[in-house]
């Protein structure tokens, strides 16, 4: 009888076949993935069963054998009328739930008539200024039966208030509303940046929403704790896991501090993961997340199994989508969707193939939606609960992620929790380092992107994209705002907004201290009337006050401003990481050419070539801008990182003050046709038309000619090699930079 071969026998045979090459995969998470896994690798690991604690194999026993995941498509653009028509077409075609994307003006708490949002209205989501907009958005969509997910964090109070009042006006009470509000502000301070108020009052808003929905909206999820935006900003799977779970832990602790019972509100918490191209890593990440959440909720005292159950929505990665050879994006999205399903998601959004270029068209949205329908109806993946459970590789990888994420959560706890960690800048810095390292790996060709850095087409095919007439949308919104203002009770609005502002000024911690002591600072007993007033103030709920303002038809900007008067508006200055690109490119000949070119330009100019990396408009996604700033600084440029949310006038002023040679404008939210030409005109008006203006980000190829005619001298879309972008800028600055592919011999001659 032949003896059964061992793992070492396999390793010997495999080593001979690949001539001794190391087959171990060293992942960005710091995990050494072996080329083969056996039963010995999972000894002692018991994943349990679906529906049973710690829910490694899924939160529900039947999983998709009982009911498949909910198909949600995250969408919203232009006006409420346009978005409503789009929703109704998708629902008729098989979509099961709505997921609303708001424009950036709305996210940042500005009405469409505000001067800071001229280029943002309706461009990257739907503009919502009033309850009337919300009524139109859900026209002929019954809110008592339709589950609605809303991705909103900054202006979360007015948006949720509008939704509640729109439901009332449709005849649906708050207790019947179903769905989820994201309400995850901590991740905004780390990566997405659509915050309005400072961290502490923002955390109060989170707690107030949890309290209000727990009391009044039993079918509604009060928070969706999001790792998606960390994923999109470049976080590794370990970072996304650890920081997202730590965010959730912080929200639960804050809610408990207000007196809420953990088992009353925790069953309505949900999560949101980003799903990228590392297929098995993403599956294991979702399983690891359920284990981590279960254990943390037990630590916090949860008794109800539903409080310990991590339920999640997933979205396929936007950053994995490429401008080059874009039909490959259908394949990428399909793989990511399958990973989300095999990982056990409860609902899923699949990105459209053209979203690296613009908002999706009806054509591309249909393919994205049908990707899920094909998986549900044709693939057979719904026939078995957790079909990968027990896989040697999956179970081992899940365990590795759990252990590494636990170590990072412990680091966060050591800083005093996630609010303190965010204030320290630690999570943001770690994610930016990971993003820069990943981009360097792509640029060097170590990480292959088909159609981008390998198998590149000689000529890209034209693809039709959706274009929004920003000026037309903004004017229609302004017209509606003016009509609402004309027809409302002005005095009722003033009273409601004053009450909201006064409620926001309540210092709960000070009130608690006084109530506990029953005396003032001098030890004098407080009269009963004052104690009653303090107790009443302690129960002040900002969402409840905002609902009253919404009933009076206050606008989103007015409600946000009422709270801003009490809290202030929060701003930060980017501080990109340093040294990641230099380390990754050590010894690389092309990188050395660019560094030498920077030195040559510096000698001619009398200073290092100076570039302002600018983020104009209300788009807070700064991954691309930070990667460019980091890489260019490593190559020797003097980089000035502008603050987020600048107007073209403010960017011009900063460029003049710093006497820059170039401005790099980063655009991810479709405002490029408005904001960048305005910047160029301001520079020309200041007699500094010599300052080079280049643009990068999500810019449709059909807009390139428009931007070049406006004066943009270089355009760098998704997939651009950062080192080559630097070489191109050097050419614009007058340096005779050799093209890519040239190499220098030791004697300095080209060959």
Coordinates of N, CA and C in Angstrom, one line a residue, residues 394-576:
X394 N -9.3 29.2 4.1 CA -10.2 30.2 4.6 C -10.1 30.3 6.1
X395 N -10.2 29.1 6.8 CA -10.2 29.1 8.3 C -8.9 29.7 8.8
X396 N -7.8 29.3 8.2 CA -6.5 29.7 8.7 C -6.3 31.2 8.5
X397 N -6.8 31.7 7.3 CA -6.7 33.1 7.0 C -7.6 34.0 7.9
X398 N -8.8 33.4 8.1 CA -9.7 34.1 9.1 C -9.1 34.3 10.4
X399 N -8.5 33.2 10.9 CA -7.8 33.3 12.2 C -6.7 34.3 12.3
X400 N -5.9 34.3 11.2 CA -4.7 35.3 11.1 C -5.3 36.7 11.2
X401 N -6.3 37.0 10.4 CA -6.9 38.3 10.4 C -7.5 38.7 11.8
X402 N -8.1 37.8 12.5 CA -8.6 38.1 13.8 C -7.5 38.5 14.7
X403 N -6.4 37.7 14.7 CA -5.3 38.0 15.7 C -4.7 39.3 15.4
X404 N -4.4 39.6 14.1 CA -3.7 40.8 13.7 C -4.6 42.0 14.0
X405 N -5.9 41.9 13.7 CA -6.9 43.0 14.0 C -7.0 43.2 15.5
X406 N -7.0 42.2 16.3 CA -7.1 42.3 17.8 C -5.9 43.1 18.3
X407 N -4.7 42.9 17.7 CA -3.5 43.6 18.2 C -3.6 45.1 17.9
X408 N -4.2 45.4 16.7 CA -4.4 46.8 16.3 C -5.5 47.5 17.2
X409 N -6.5 46.8 17.5 CA -7.6 47.3 18.3 C -7.0 47.6 19.7
X410 N -6.1 46.7 20.2 CA -5.5 46.9 21.5 C -4.7 48.2 21.5
X411 N -4.0 48.5 20.3 CA -3.2 49.7 20.2 C -4.2 50.9 20.3
X412 N -5.3 50.8 19.6 CA -6.3 51.9 19.7 C -6.8 52.1 21.1
X413 N -7.1 51.0 21.8 CA -7.5 51.1 23.2 C -6.5 51.8 24.1
X414 N -5.2 51.5 23.8 CA -4.1 52.1 24.5 C -4.0 53.6 24.4
X415 N -4.6 54.1 23.3 CA -4.6 55.6 23.0 C -5.8 56.2 23.7
X416 N -6.7 55.4 24.3 CA -7.9 55.9 24.9 C -9.2 55.7 24.2
X417 N -9.1 54.8 23.1 CA -10.3 54.6 22.3 C -10.2 55.3 21.0
X418 N -11.3 55.1 20.2 CA -11.2 55.5 18.8 C -11.2 57.1 18.6
X419 N -12.0 57.7 19.5 CA -12.1 59.2 19.3 C -10.7 59.8 19.6
X420 N -10.0 59.3 20.6 CA -8.7 59.8 21.0 C -7.7 59.4 19.9
X421 N -7.8 58.1 19.4 CA -6.9 57.7 18.3 C -7.1 58.5 17.0
X422 N -8.3 58.9 16.7 CA -8.5 59.7 15.5 C -7.9 61.1 15.7
X423 N -8.1 61.6 16.9 CA -7.5 62.9 17.3 C -5.9 62.9 17.2
X424 N -5.4 61.7 17.5 CA -3.9 61.6 17.4 C -3.4 61.5 16.0
X425 N -4.3 61.1 15.0 CA -3.9 61.0 13.6 C -3.3 59.6 13.3
X426 N -3.3 58.7 14.3 CA -2.7 57.4 14.0 C -3.4 56.6 12.9
X427 N -4.7 56.4 13.0 CA -5.4 55.6 12.0 C -5.2 56.2 10.6
X428 N -5.3 57.5 10.5 CA -5.2 58.1 9.1 C -3.8 57.9 8.6
X429 N -2.8 58.1 9.4 CA -1.4 57.9 9.0 C -1.1 56.5 8.5
X430 N -1.6 55.5 9.3 CA -1.4 54.1 8.9 C -2.1 53.8 7.5
X431 N -3.3 54.3 7.4 CA -4.0 54.0 6.1 C -3.3 54.7 4.9
X432 N -2.8 56.0 5.1 CA -2.1 56.7 4.1 C -0.8 56.0 3.7
X433 N -0.1 55.4 4.7 CA 1.1 54.7 4.4 C 0.8 53.5 3.6
X434 N -0.3 52.8 3.9 CA -0.7 51.6 3.1 C -1.0 51.9 1.7
X435 N -1.7 53.1 1.6 CA -2.2 53.5 0.2 C -1.0 53.9 -0.6
X436 N 0.0 54.6 -0.1 CA 1.2 55.0 -0.8 C 2.0 53.7 -1.2
X437 N 2.1 52.8 -0.3 CA 2.9 51.5 -0.6 C 2.2 50.8 -1.7
X438 N 0.8 50.7 -1.7 CA 0.1 50.0 -2.7 C 0.3 50.6 -4.1
X439 N 0.2 52.0 -4.1 CA 0.4 52.7 -5.4 C 1.8 52.5 -5.9
X440 N 2.8 52.5 -5.1 CA 4.2 52.3 -5.5 C 4.3 50.9 -6.1
X441 N 3.6 49.9 -5.5 CA 3.7 48.5 -6.0 C 3.0 48.4 -7.4
X442 N 1.9 49.1 -7.6 CA 1.3 49.1 -8.9 C 2.2 49.8 -9.9
X443 N 2.7 51.0 -9.5 CA 3.6 51.7 -10.5 C 4.8 50.9 -10.9
X444 N 5.3 50.1 -10.0 CA 6.5 49.3 -10.3 C 6.1 48.0 -11.1
X445 N 4.9 47.7 -11.2 CA 4.4 46.5 -11.8 C 4.5 45.3 -11.0
X446 N 4.7 45.4 -9.7 CA 4.7 44.3 -8.8 C 3.3 43.8 -8.5
X447 N 2.4 44.7 -8.5 CA 0.9 44.4 -8.4 C 0.4 44.6 -9.8
X448 N -0.1 43.6 -10.4 CA -0.6 43.7 -11.8 C -2.0 44.2 -11.9
X449 N -2.3 45.2 -12.7 CA -3.6 45.6 -13.0 C -3.8 45.4 -14.5
X450 N -4.6 44.5 -14.9 CA -4.8 44.1 -16.3 C -5.3 45.3 -17.1
X451 N -4.6 45.7 -18.2 CA -5.1 46.8 -19.0 C -4.5 48.1 -18.6
X452 N -3.8 48.1 -17.4 CA -3.2 49.4 -16.9 C -1.7 49.3 -16.9
X453 N -1.1 48.4 -16.1 CA 0.3 48.2 -16.1 C 0.8 46.9 -16.8
X454 N -0.2 46.2 -17.4 CA 0.2 45.0 -18.1 C -1.0 44.7 -19.1
X455 N -0.7 44.2 -20.3 CA -1.7 44.0 -21.3 C -2.4 45.2 -21.7
X456 N -1.7 46.3 -21.8 CA -2.3 47.6 -22.1 C -2.7 47.7 -23.6
X457 N -3.9 48.2 -23.8 CA -4.4 48.4 -25.2 C -3.6 49.5 -25.9
X458 N -3.4 49.3 -27.2 CA -2.7 50.4 -28.0 C -3.6 51.6 -28.1
X459 N -4.9 51.4 -28.1 CA -5.8 52.6 -28.2 C -7.1 52.2 -27.4
X460 N -7.5 53.1 -26.5 CA -8.6 52.9 -25.7 C -9.9 53.1 -26.4
X461 N -10.9 52.2 -26.2 CA -12.2 52.4 -26.8 C -13.0 53.5 -26.2
X462 N -13.8 54.1 -27.0 CA -14.7 55.2 -26.4 C -15.8 54.6 -25.6
X463 N -16.2 55.2 -24.5 CA -17.3 54.7 -23.7 C -18.2 55.9 -23.4
X464 N -19.5 55.7 -23.6 CA -20.4 56.8 -23.2 C -20.6 56.9 -21.7
X465 N -20.5 58.1 -21.2 CA -20.7 58.3 -19.8 C -21.8 59.4 -19.5
X466 N -22.3 59.4 -18.3 CA -23.3 60.3 -17.9 C -22.7 61.6 -17.5
X467 N -23.3 62.7 -18.1 CA -22.8 64.0 -17.7 C -24.0 64.8 -17.1
X468 N -23.8 65.5 -16.0 CA -24.8 66.2 -15.3 C -24.6 67.7 -15.6
X469 N -25.6 68.4 -16.0 CA -25.6 69.9 -16.2 C -25.7 70.5 -14.8
X470 N -24.5 70.8 -14.2 CA -24.5 71.3 -12.9 C -25.2 72.6 -12.7
X471 N -25.1 73.5 -13.7 CA -25.7 74.8 -13.6 C -27.2 74.7 -13.7
X472 N -27.7 73.8 -14.5 CA -29.1 73.6 -14.6 C -29.7 73.1 -13.3
X473 N -29.0 72.1 -12.8 CA -29.5 71.4 -11.5 C -29.5 72.4 -10.4
X474 N -28.4 73.2 -10.3 CA -28.3 74.2 -9.2 C -29.5 75.2 -9.3
X475 N -29.7 75.7 -10.5 CA -30.8 76.7 -10.7 C -32.2 76.1 -10.3
X476 N -32.4 74.9 -10.7 CA -33.7 74.3 -10.3 C -33.9 74.1 -8.8
X477 N -32.7 73.8 -8.2 CA -32.8 73.6 -6.7 C -33.0 75.0 -6.0
X478 N -32.4 76.0 -6.5 CA -32.6 77.3 -6.0 C -34.0 77.8 -6.1
X479 N -34.6 77.5 -7.3 CA -36.0 77.9 -7.5 C -36.9 77.2 -6.5
X480 N -36.6 75.9 -6.2 CA -37.5 75.2 -5.3 C -37.3 75.7 -3.8
X481 N -36.0 76.0 -3.5 CA -35.8 76.5 -2.1 C -36.5 77.8 -1.9
X482 N -36.5 78.7 -2.9 CA -37.2 80.0 -2.8 C -38.7 79.8 -2.7
X483 N -39.2 78.8 -3.4 CA -40.7 78.6 -3.3 C -41.0 78.1 -1.9
X484 N -40.2 77.1 -1.4 CA -40.5 76.6 0.0 C -40.4 77.8 1.0
X485 N -39.4 78.6 0.9 CA -39.3 79.8 1.8 C -40.4 80.7 1.7
X486 N -41.0 80.9 0.5 CA -42.1 81.9 0.4 C -43.3 81.4 1.1
X487 N -43.5 80.0 1.1 CA -44.8 79.5 1.5 C -44.8 78.9 2.9
X488 N -43.8 79.2 3.7 CA -43.7 78.6 5.1 C -44.0 79.7 6.1
X489 N -44.2 79.3 7.3 CA -44.4 80.2 8.4 C -43.0 80.6 9.0
X490 N -42.6 81.8 8.6 CA -41.3 82.3 9.0 C -41.0 82.3 10.5
X491 N -42.0 82.7 11.2 CA -41.8 82.7 12.7 C -41.7 81.3 13.3
X492 N -42.4 80.4 12.8 CA -42.3 79.0 13.2 C -40.9 78.4 12.9
X493 N -40.3 78.8 11.8 CA -39.0 78.4 11.4 C -37.9 79.0 12.4
X494 N -38.1 80.3 12.7 CA -37.2 80.9 13.6 C -37.2 80.3 15.0
X495 N -38.4 80.0 15.5 CA -38.5 79.4 16.8 C -37.8 78.0 16.8
X496 N -38.1 77.2 15.8 CA -37.6 75.8 15.7 C -36.1 75.8 15.6
X497 N -35.5 76.7 14.8 CA -34.1 76.8 14.7 C -33.4 77.3 15.9
X498 N -34.0 78.3 16.6 CA -33.5 78.8 17.9 C -33.5 77.7 18.9
X499 N -34.5 76.9 19.0 CA -34.6 75.8 19.9 C -33.5 74.8 19.6
X500 N -33.2 74.5 18.4 CA -32.2 73.6 18.0 C -30.8 74.1 18.4
X501 N -30.6 75.4 18.1 CA -29.3 75.9 18.5 C -29.1 76.0 20.0
X502 N -30.1 76.3 20.7 CA -30.1 76.3 22.1 C -29.8 74.9 22.7
X503 N -30.5 73.9 22.1 CA -30.3 72.5 22.5 C -28.8 72.0 22.2
X504 N -28.3 72.5 21.1 CA -26.9 72.1 20.8 C -25.9 72.7 21.8
X505 N -26.2 73.8 22.4 CA -25.3 74.5 23.4 C -25.3 73.8 24.7
X506 N -26.3 72.9 25.0 CA -26.3 72.3 26.3 C -25.0 71.5 26.5
X507 N -24.4 71.7 27.6 CA -23.2 71.0 28.0 C -23.6 69.8 28.9
X508 N -23.8 68.7 28.3 CA -24.3 67.5 29.1 C -23.4 67.1 30.2
X509 N -22.1 67.1 30.0 CA -21.2 66.7 31.1 C -21.3 67.6 32.2
X510 N -21.4 68.9 32.0 CA -21.5 69.9 33.1 C -22.8 69.7 33.8
X511 N -23.9 69.5 33.0 CA -25.2 69.3 33.6 C -25.2 68.0 34.5
X512 N -24.6 67.0 34.0 CA -24.5 65.7 34.8 C -23.8 65.9 36.1
X513 N -22.7 66.7 36.1 CA -21.9 67.0 37.3 C -22.8 67.8 38.3
X514 N -23.5 68.8 37.8 CA -24.3 69.6 38.7 C -25.5 68.7 39.3
X515 N -26.1 67.9 38.4 CA -27.2 67.1 38.9 C -26.7 66.1 40.0
X516 N -25.5 65.5 39.7 CA -24.9 64.6 40.7 C -24.7 65.2 42.1
X517 N -24.1 66.4 42.0 CA -23.8 67.1 43.3 C -25.0 67.8 43.9
X518 N -25.9 68.3 43.0 CA -27.0 69.0 43.6 C -26.7 70.4 44.1
X519 N -25.4 70.8 43.9 CA -24.9 72.1 44.3 C -24.1 72.8 43.2
X520 N -24.0 74.1 43.4 CA -23.2 74.9 42.4 C -21.7 74.8 42.8
X521 N -20.8 75.5 42.1 CA -19.4 75.5 42.3 C -19.0 76.0 43.7
X522 N -19.9 76.8 44.3 CA -19.6 77.3 45.7 C -20.2 76.4 46.8
X523 N -20.8 75.3 46.4 CA -21.4 74.4 47.4 C -22.8 74.8 47.8
X524 N -23.4 75.8 47.1 CA -24.8 76.2 47.5 C -25.8 75.2 46.8
X525 N -26.7 74.7 47.6 CA -27.7 73.8 47.0 C -28.5 74.4 45.9
X526 N -28.7 73.7 44.8 CA -29.5 74.2 43.7 C -31.0 74.1 44.0
X527 N -31.7 75.1 43.6 CA -33.2 75.1 43.8 C -33.8 74.0 43.0
X528 N -35.0 73.5 43.4 CA -35.6 72.4 42.6 C -35.9 72.8 41.2
X529 N -36.3 74.1 41.0 CA -36.6 74.6 39.6 C -35.4 74.5 38.7
X530 N -34.2 74.8 39.2 CA -33.0 74.7 38.4 C -32.6 73.2 38.1
X531 N -32.8 72.4 39.1 CA -32.5 71.0 38.9 C -33.5 70.4 37.9
X532 N -34.7 70.8 37.9 CA -35.7 70.3 36.9 C -35.2 70.8 35.5
X533 N -34.8 72.1 35.4 CA -34.3 72.6 34.1 C -33.1 71.8 33.6
X534 N -32.1 71.5 34.5 CA -31.0 70.8 34.1 C -31.3 69.4 33.7
X535 N -32.3 68.7 34.4 CA -32.7 67.4 34.0 C -33.4 67.4 32.6
X536 N -34.2 68.4 32.4 CA -34.9 68.6 31.1 C -33.9 68.8 30.0
X537 N -32.9 69.6 30.2 CA -31.8 69.9 29.2 C -31.1 68.6 28.9
X538 N -30.9 67.8 30.0 CA -30.1 66.5 29.8 C -30.8 65.6 28.8
X539 N -32.1 65.7 28.7 CA -32.9 64.8 27.8 C -33.1 65.4 26.4
X540 N -32.5 66.6 26.2 CA -32.6 67.3 24.9 C -32.0 66.4 23.8
X541 N -32.8 66.2 22.8 CA -32.3 65.3 21.7 C -32.3 66.1 20.4
X542 N -31.1 66.2 19.8 CA -31.0 67.1 18.6 C -31.8 66.6 17.4
X543 N -32.0 65.3 17.2 CA -32.8 64.8 16.1 C -34.3 65.2 16.3
X544 N -34.7 65.1 17.6 CA -36.1 65.5 17.9 C -36.4 67.0 17.6
X545 N -35.4 67.8 17.9 CA -35.5 69.2 17.7 C -35.5 69.5 16.2
X546 N -34.6 68.7 15.4 CA -34.5 68.9 14.0 C -35.8 68.5 13.3
X547 N -36.4 67.5 13.8 CA -37.7 67.0 13.2 C -38.7 68.2 13.3
X548 N -38.7 68.9 14.4 CA -39.7 70.0 14.5 C -39.3 71.1 13.5
X549 N -38.0 71.3 13.3 CA -37.6 72.3 12.3 C -38.0 71.9 10.9
X550 N -37.8 70.6 10.6 CA -38.2 70.1 9.3 C -39.7 70.2 9.1
X551 N -40.5 69.9 10.1 CA -41.9 70.1 10.0 C -42.3 71.5 9.6
X552 N -41.5 72.5 10.1 CA -41.7 73.9 9.8 C -41.1 74.3 8.4
X553 N -40.5 73.3 7.7 CA -39.9 73.5 6.4 C -38.6 74.4 6.5
X554 N -37.8 74.2 7.5 CA -36.5 74.8 7.5 C -35.6 74.0 6.5
X555 N -34.7 74.6 5.9 CA -33.8 74.0 4.9 C -32.7 73.2 5.6
X556 N -32.1 72.4 4.8 CA -30.9 71.6 5.3 C -29.8 72.5 5.8
X557 N -29.5 73.6 5.0 CA -28.5 74.5 5.4 C -28.8 75.3 6.7
X558 N -30.1 75.6 6.8 CA -30.5 76.3 8.0 C -30.4 75.5 9.3
X559 N -30.8 74.2 9.2 CA -30.7 73.3 10.3 C -29.2 73.1 10.7
X560 N -28.4 72.8 9.6 CA -26.9 72.6 9.9 C -26.3 73.9 10.5
X561 N -26.7 75.1 10.0 CA -26.1 76.3 10.5 C -26.5 76.5 12.0
X562 N -27.7 76.1 12.3 CA -28.2 76.3 13.7 C -27.3 75.5 14.7
X563 N -26.9 74.4 14.3 CA -25.9 73.6 15.1 C -24.5 74.1 15.0
X564 N -24.2 74.6 13.8 CA -22.8 75.1 13.6 C -22.6 76.3 14.5
X565 N -23.6 77.1 14.7 CA -23.5 78.3 15.6 C -23.1 77.9 17.0
X566 N -23.5 76.7 17.4 CA -23.1 76.2 18.7 C -21.8 75.4 18.7
X567 N -21.6 74.6 17.7 CA -20.5 73.7 17.7 C -19.3 74.2 16.9
X568 N -19.5 75.1 16.0 CA -18.4 75.5 15.1 C -18.3 74.6 13.9
X569 N -17.5 75.0 12.9 CA -17.3 74.1 11.7 C -15.8 73.6 11.8
X570 N -15.6 72.3 11.5 CA -14.3 71.7 11.7 C -13.5 71.7 10.4
X571 N -12.2 72.0 10.5 CA -11.3 72.0 9.4 C -10.0 71.4 9.8
X572 N -9.3 70.7 8.8 CA -8.0 70.2 9.1 C -7.1 70.4 7.8
X573 N -5.8 70.3 8.0 CA -4.9 70.5 6.9 C -4.2 69.1 6.7
X574 N -4.2 68.6 5.5 CA -3.6 67.3 5.2 C -2.1 67.3 5.6
X575 N -1.6 66.2 6.1 CA -0.2 66.0 6.4 C 0.2 64.7 5.8
X576 N 0.5 64.7 4.5 CA 0.9 63.4 3.8 C 2.1 62.7 4.4

